[in-house]
Amino acid sequence: MKNFNSCFSEPCTVIGDFNHVLFSHERSGCTLVHPRETMGFSYCLNFTGLLDLKFSGSFFTWSNNVDGIHRKMSKIDRCLVNATWTSSFLSEAIFSPPGVSNHSPISIIWHASKKSHMPFRFCNIWFLHPEIQSFLQHTWSVNIVGNHVYVLNAKLRMLKKAIRGWSRGKFSNFAAN
């Protein structure tokens, strides 16, 4: 997978059972997750630029199919995408409840086109508003987990959405998006 990043400049997804969790909360009823246990998989994802596609449905994607106190569950199945995918498609992974298997089936759902016909423009007049500095600092300080490109992309998208809502409330008579 180390060569993955250089091979795929096009939108790409990798789906399947990775047999590893990334974080301790992705396992339940099992032994505690030691940080060393997640390092290899985490390094691989950071190195390749792959990240989890937004998902809904079952959080835990595998179980030992035992009920009660002996039940074990983990999030080991994933739908990973590169940054080109996230900027090209508005999609999400759906993890359905397991049927015959002890793994959750994965589906990808594509939504309407992600491309907006109205570009985002930052208006200099916003800097004159007394709340702008604290608003920007608060929005930018949100902790996001992922590689540097993903974190920057996610923060910029979040900031754009927040600024649009904020500007509509504060500058409703101003002709801006």
Short mmCIF file of C-alpha atoms in Angstrom, two decimals:
data_model
loop_
_atom_site.label_atom_id
_atom_site.label_comp_id
_atom_site.label_asym_id
_atom_site.label_seq_id
_atom_site.Cartn_x
_atom_site.Cartn_y
_atom_site.Cartn_z
CA MET A 1 0.00 0.00 0.00
CA LYS A 2 2.99 2.33 0.36
CA ASN A 3 3.03 2.86 -3.42
CA PHE A 4 -0.70 3.60 -3.45
CA ASN A 5 -0.42 7.38 -3.16
CA SER A 6 1.88 7.78 -6.15
CA CYS A 7 -0.13 5.37 -8.31
CA PHE A 8 -3.57 6.94 -7.96
CA SER A 9 -4.09 10.62 -8.70
CA GLU A 10 -7.64 9.75 -9.76
CA PRO A 11 -10.47 9.25 -7.25
CA CYS A 12 -9.92 5.91 -5.56
CA THR A 13 -11.47 3.83 -2.80
CA VAL A 14 -10.24 0.78 -0.92
CA ILE A 15 -12.95 -1.25 0.80
CA GLY A 16 -12.64 -4.29 3.01
CA ASP A 17 -11.64 -6.04 6.21
CA PHE A 18 -8.38 -4.53 7.46
CA ASN A 19 -8.30 -6.58 10.70
CA HIS A 20 -7.10 -3.50 12.61
CA VAL A 21 -8.72 -0.70 14.56
CA LEU A 22 -7.40 2.86 14.51
CA PHE A 23 -8.65 4.00 17.92
CA SER A 24 -9.47 2.35 21.25
CA HIS A 25 -13.20 3.20 21.00
CA GLU A 26 -13.40 1.02 17.87
CA ARG A 27 -13.31 -2.15 19.97
CA SER A 28 -15.77 -3.39 22.59
CA GLY A 29 -15.67 -6.48 24.81
CA CYS A 30 -12.12 -7.28 23.70
CA THR A 31 -8.72 -6.61 25.20
CA LEU A 32 -7.76 -2.95 25.46
CA VAL A 33 -6.18 -1.41 22.39
CA HIS A 34 -2.50 -0.65 22.93
CA PRO A 35 -1.17 2.36 20.98
CA ARG A 36 1.49 0.14 19.37
CA GLU A 37 -1.31 -1.96 17.92
CA THR A 38 -2.67 0.96 15.88
CA MET A 39 0.64 2.50 14.78
CA GLY A 40 1.21 0.43 11.64
CA PHE A 41 -2.27 0.89 10.21
CA SER A 42 -2.32 4.58 11.17
CA TYR A 43 1.10 5.11 9.55
CA CYS A 44 -0.07 3.35 6.39
CA LEU A 45 -3.17 5.56 6.10
CA ASN A 46 -1.18 8.74 6.74
CA PHE A 47 1.49 7.70 4.24
CA THR A 48 -1.00 6.86 1.49
CA GLY A 49 -3.35 9.77 2.20
CA LEU A 50 -6.31 7.44 2.65
CA LEU A 51 -9.06 8.33 5.09
CA ASP A 52 -12.39 6.93 6.21
CA LEU A 53 -15.30 7.89 4.00
CA LYS A 54 -18.17 9.44 5.94
CA PHE A 55 -20.39 6.57 7.04
CA SER A 56 -23.69 5.68 8.65
CA GLY A 57 -25.25 2.51 9.95
CA SER A 58 -23.45 0.03 12.19
CA PHE A 59 -20.41 1.52 13.95
CA PHE A 60 -18.95 -1.87 14.83
CA THR A 61 -18.48 -3.81 11.61
CA TRP A 62 -17.50 -7.19 13.06
CA SER A 63 -18.71 -9.29 15.99
CA ASN A 64 -18.04 -12.78 17.28
CA ASN A 65 -21.82 -13.44 17.03
CA VAL A 66 -22.08 -14.20 20.75
CA ASP A 67 -24.70 -12.54 22.94
CA GLY A 68 -24.22 -11.28 26.48
CA ILE A 69 -21.01 -10.57 28.34
CA HIS A 70 -18.88 -12.62 25.95
CA ARG A 71 -19.82 -10.50 22.91
CA LYS A 72 -16.86 -8.91 21.12
CA MET A 73 -17.17 -6.18 18.51
CA SER A 74 -14.70 -4.16 16.44
CA LYS A 75 -14.63 -1.64 13.62
CA ILE A 76 -12.24 -3.47 11.30
CA ASP A 77 -14.09 -3.09 8.00
CA ARG A 78 -13.66 0.26 6.32
CA CYS A 79 -14.30 2.24 3.19
CA LEU A 80 -11.14 4.29 2.63
CA VAL A 81 -10.83 7.02 0.02
CA ASN A 82 -8.19 9.43 -1.20
CA ALA A 83 -8.52 13.23 -1.15
CA THR A 84 -9.35 13.28 -4.86
CA TRP A 85 -12.39 11.11 -4.12
CA THR A 86 -13.67 13.45 -1.38
CA SER A 87 -13.32 16.49 -3.62
CA SER A 88 -14.96 14.72 -6.58
CA PHE A 89 -17.92 12.88 -5.06
CA LEU A 90 -20.57 13.50 -2.45
CA SER A 91 -20.87 9.97 -1.10
CA GLU A 92 -21.06 7.93 2.07
CA ALA A 93 -20.53 4.35 3.14
CA ILE A 94 -23.46 2.46 4.64
CA PHE A 95 -22.61 -0.37 7.06
CA SER A 96 -25.70 -2.57 7.24
CA PRO A 97 -26.40 -4.98 10.11
CA PRO A 98 -24.64 -8.32 9.62
CA GLY A 99 -26.69 -11.10 8.06
CA VAL A 100 -25.13 -14.52 7.56
CA SER A 101 -21.58 -13.26 8.05
CA ASN A 102 -20.12 -11.78 11.22
CA HIS A 103 -19.13 -8.67 9.19
CA SER A 104 -21.36 -5.75 8.21
CA PRO A 105 -22.02 -5.47 4.46
CA ILE A 106 -20.71 -2.20 3.00
CA SER A 107 -22.51 -0.13 0.36
CA ILE A 108 -21.47 3.20 -1.13
CA ILE A 109 -24.20 5.73 -1.77
CA TRP A 110 -23.64 8.60 -4.20
CA HIS A 111 -25.63 11.77 -3.63
CA ALA A 112 -26.36 14.59 -6.04
CA SER A 113 -23.38 16.36 -7.56
CA LYS A 114 -21.06 17.92 -5.02
CA LYS A 115 -20.04 20.72 -7.34
CA SER A 116 -21.68 23.98 -6.37
CA HIS A 117 -22.46 26.52 -9.07
CA MET A 118 -21.87 29.35 -6.64
CA PRO A 119 -18.19 29.70 -5.67
CA PHE A 120 -17.29 30.70 -2.14
CA ARG A 121 -15.85 34.19 -1.88
CA PHE A 122 -14.40 35.65 1.29
CA CYS A 123 -15.51 39.27 1.69
CA ASN A 124 -13.04 41.73 3.20
CA ILE A 125 -15.89 43.57 4.95
CA TRP A 126 -16.18 40.57 7.28
CA PHE A 127 -12.87 41.58 8.89
CA LEU A 128 -14.52 44.81 10.07
CA HIS A 129 -17.05 42.93 12.19
CA PRO A 130 -16.03 42.80 15.91
CA GLU A 131 -16.93 39.08 16.24
CA ILE A 132 -14.89 37.79 13.30
CA GLN A 133 -11.64 36.99 15.13
CA SER A 134 -13.25 34.95 17.90
CA PHE A 135 -15.59 33.30 15.39
CA LEU A 136 -12.69 32.22 13.15
CA GLN A 137 -10.58 31.03 16.11
CA HIS A 138 -13.45 29.01 17.56
CA THR A 139 -14.28 27.37 14.23
CA TRP A 140 -10.63 26.63 13.35
CA SER A 141 -9.81 25.17 16.79
CA VAL A 142 -12.09 22.13 16.32
CA ASN A 143 -10.03 18.94 16.64
CA ILE A 144 -10.13 16.80 13.49
CA VAL A 145 -8.32 13.47 13.19
CA GLY A 146 -6.58 12.46 9.96
CA ASN A 147 -3.57 13.22 7.83
CA HIS A 148 -2.53 16.86 7.31
CA VAL A 149 -4.21 17.23 3.91
CA TYR A 150 -7.48 15.77 5.20
CA VAL A 151 -7.44 17.97 8.34
CA LEU A 152 -6.82 21.13 6.28
CA ASN A 153 -9.49 20.20 3.74
CA ALA A 154 -12.03 19.35 6.47
CA LYS A 155 -11.34 22.57 8.41
CA LEU A 156 -11.64 24.72 5.30
CA ARG A 157 -14.96 23.07 4.37
CA MET A 158 -16.23 23.45 7.93
CA LEU A 159 -15.08 27.09 8.02
CA LYS A 160 -16.75 27.82 4.67
CA LYS A 161 -20.05 26.38 5.86
CA ALA A 162 -19.86 28.24 9.18
CA ILE A 163 -18.92 31.56 7.53
CA ARG A 164 -21.78 31.28 5.05
CA GLY A 165 -24.27 30.84 7.89
CA TRP A 166 -22.64 33.54 10.01
CA SER A 167 -22.50 36.06 7.16
CA ARG A 168 -26.15 35.49 6.26
CA GLY A 169 -27.11 36.36 9.82
CA LYS A 170 -24.78 39.34 10.20
CA PHE A 171 -24.80 40.74 6.67
CA SER A 172 -28.25 39.77 5.42
CA ASN A 173 -28.55 42.95 3.32
CA PHE A 174 -25.10 42.45 1.80
CA ALA A 175 -25.08 40.73 -1.62
CA ALA A 176 -22.73 37.80 -0.97
CA ASN A 177 -23.09 34.04 -0.91
#
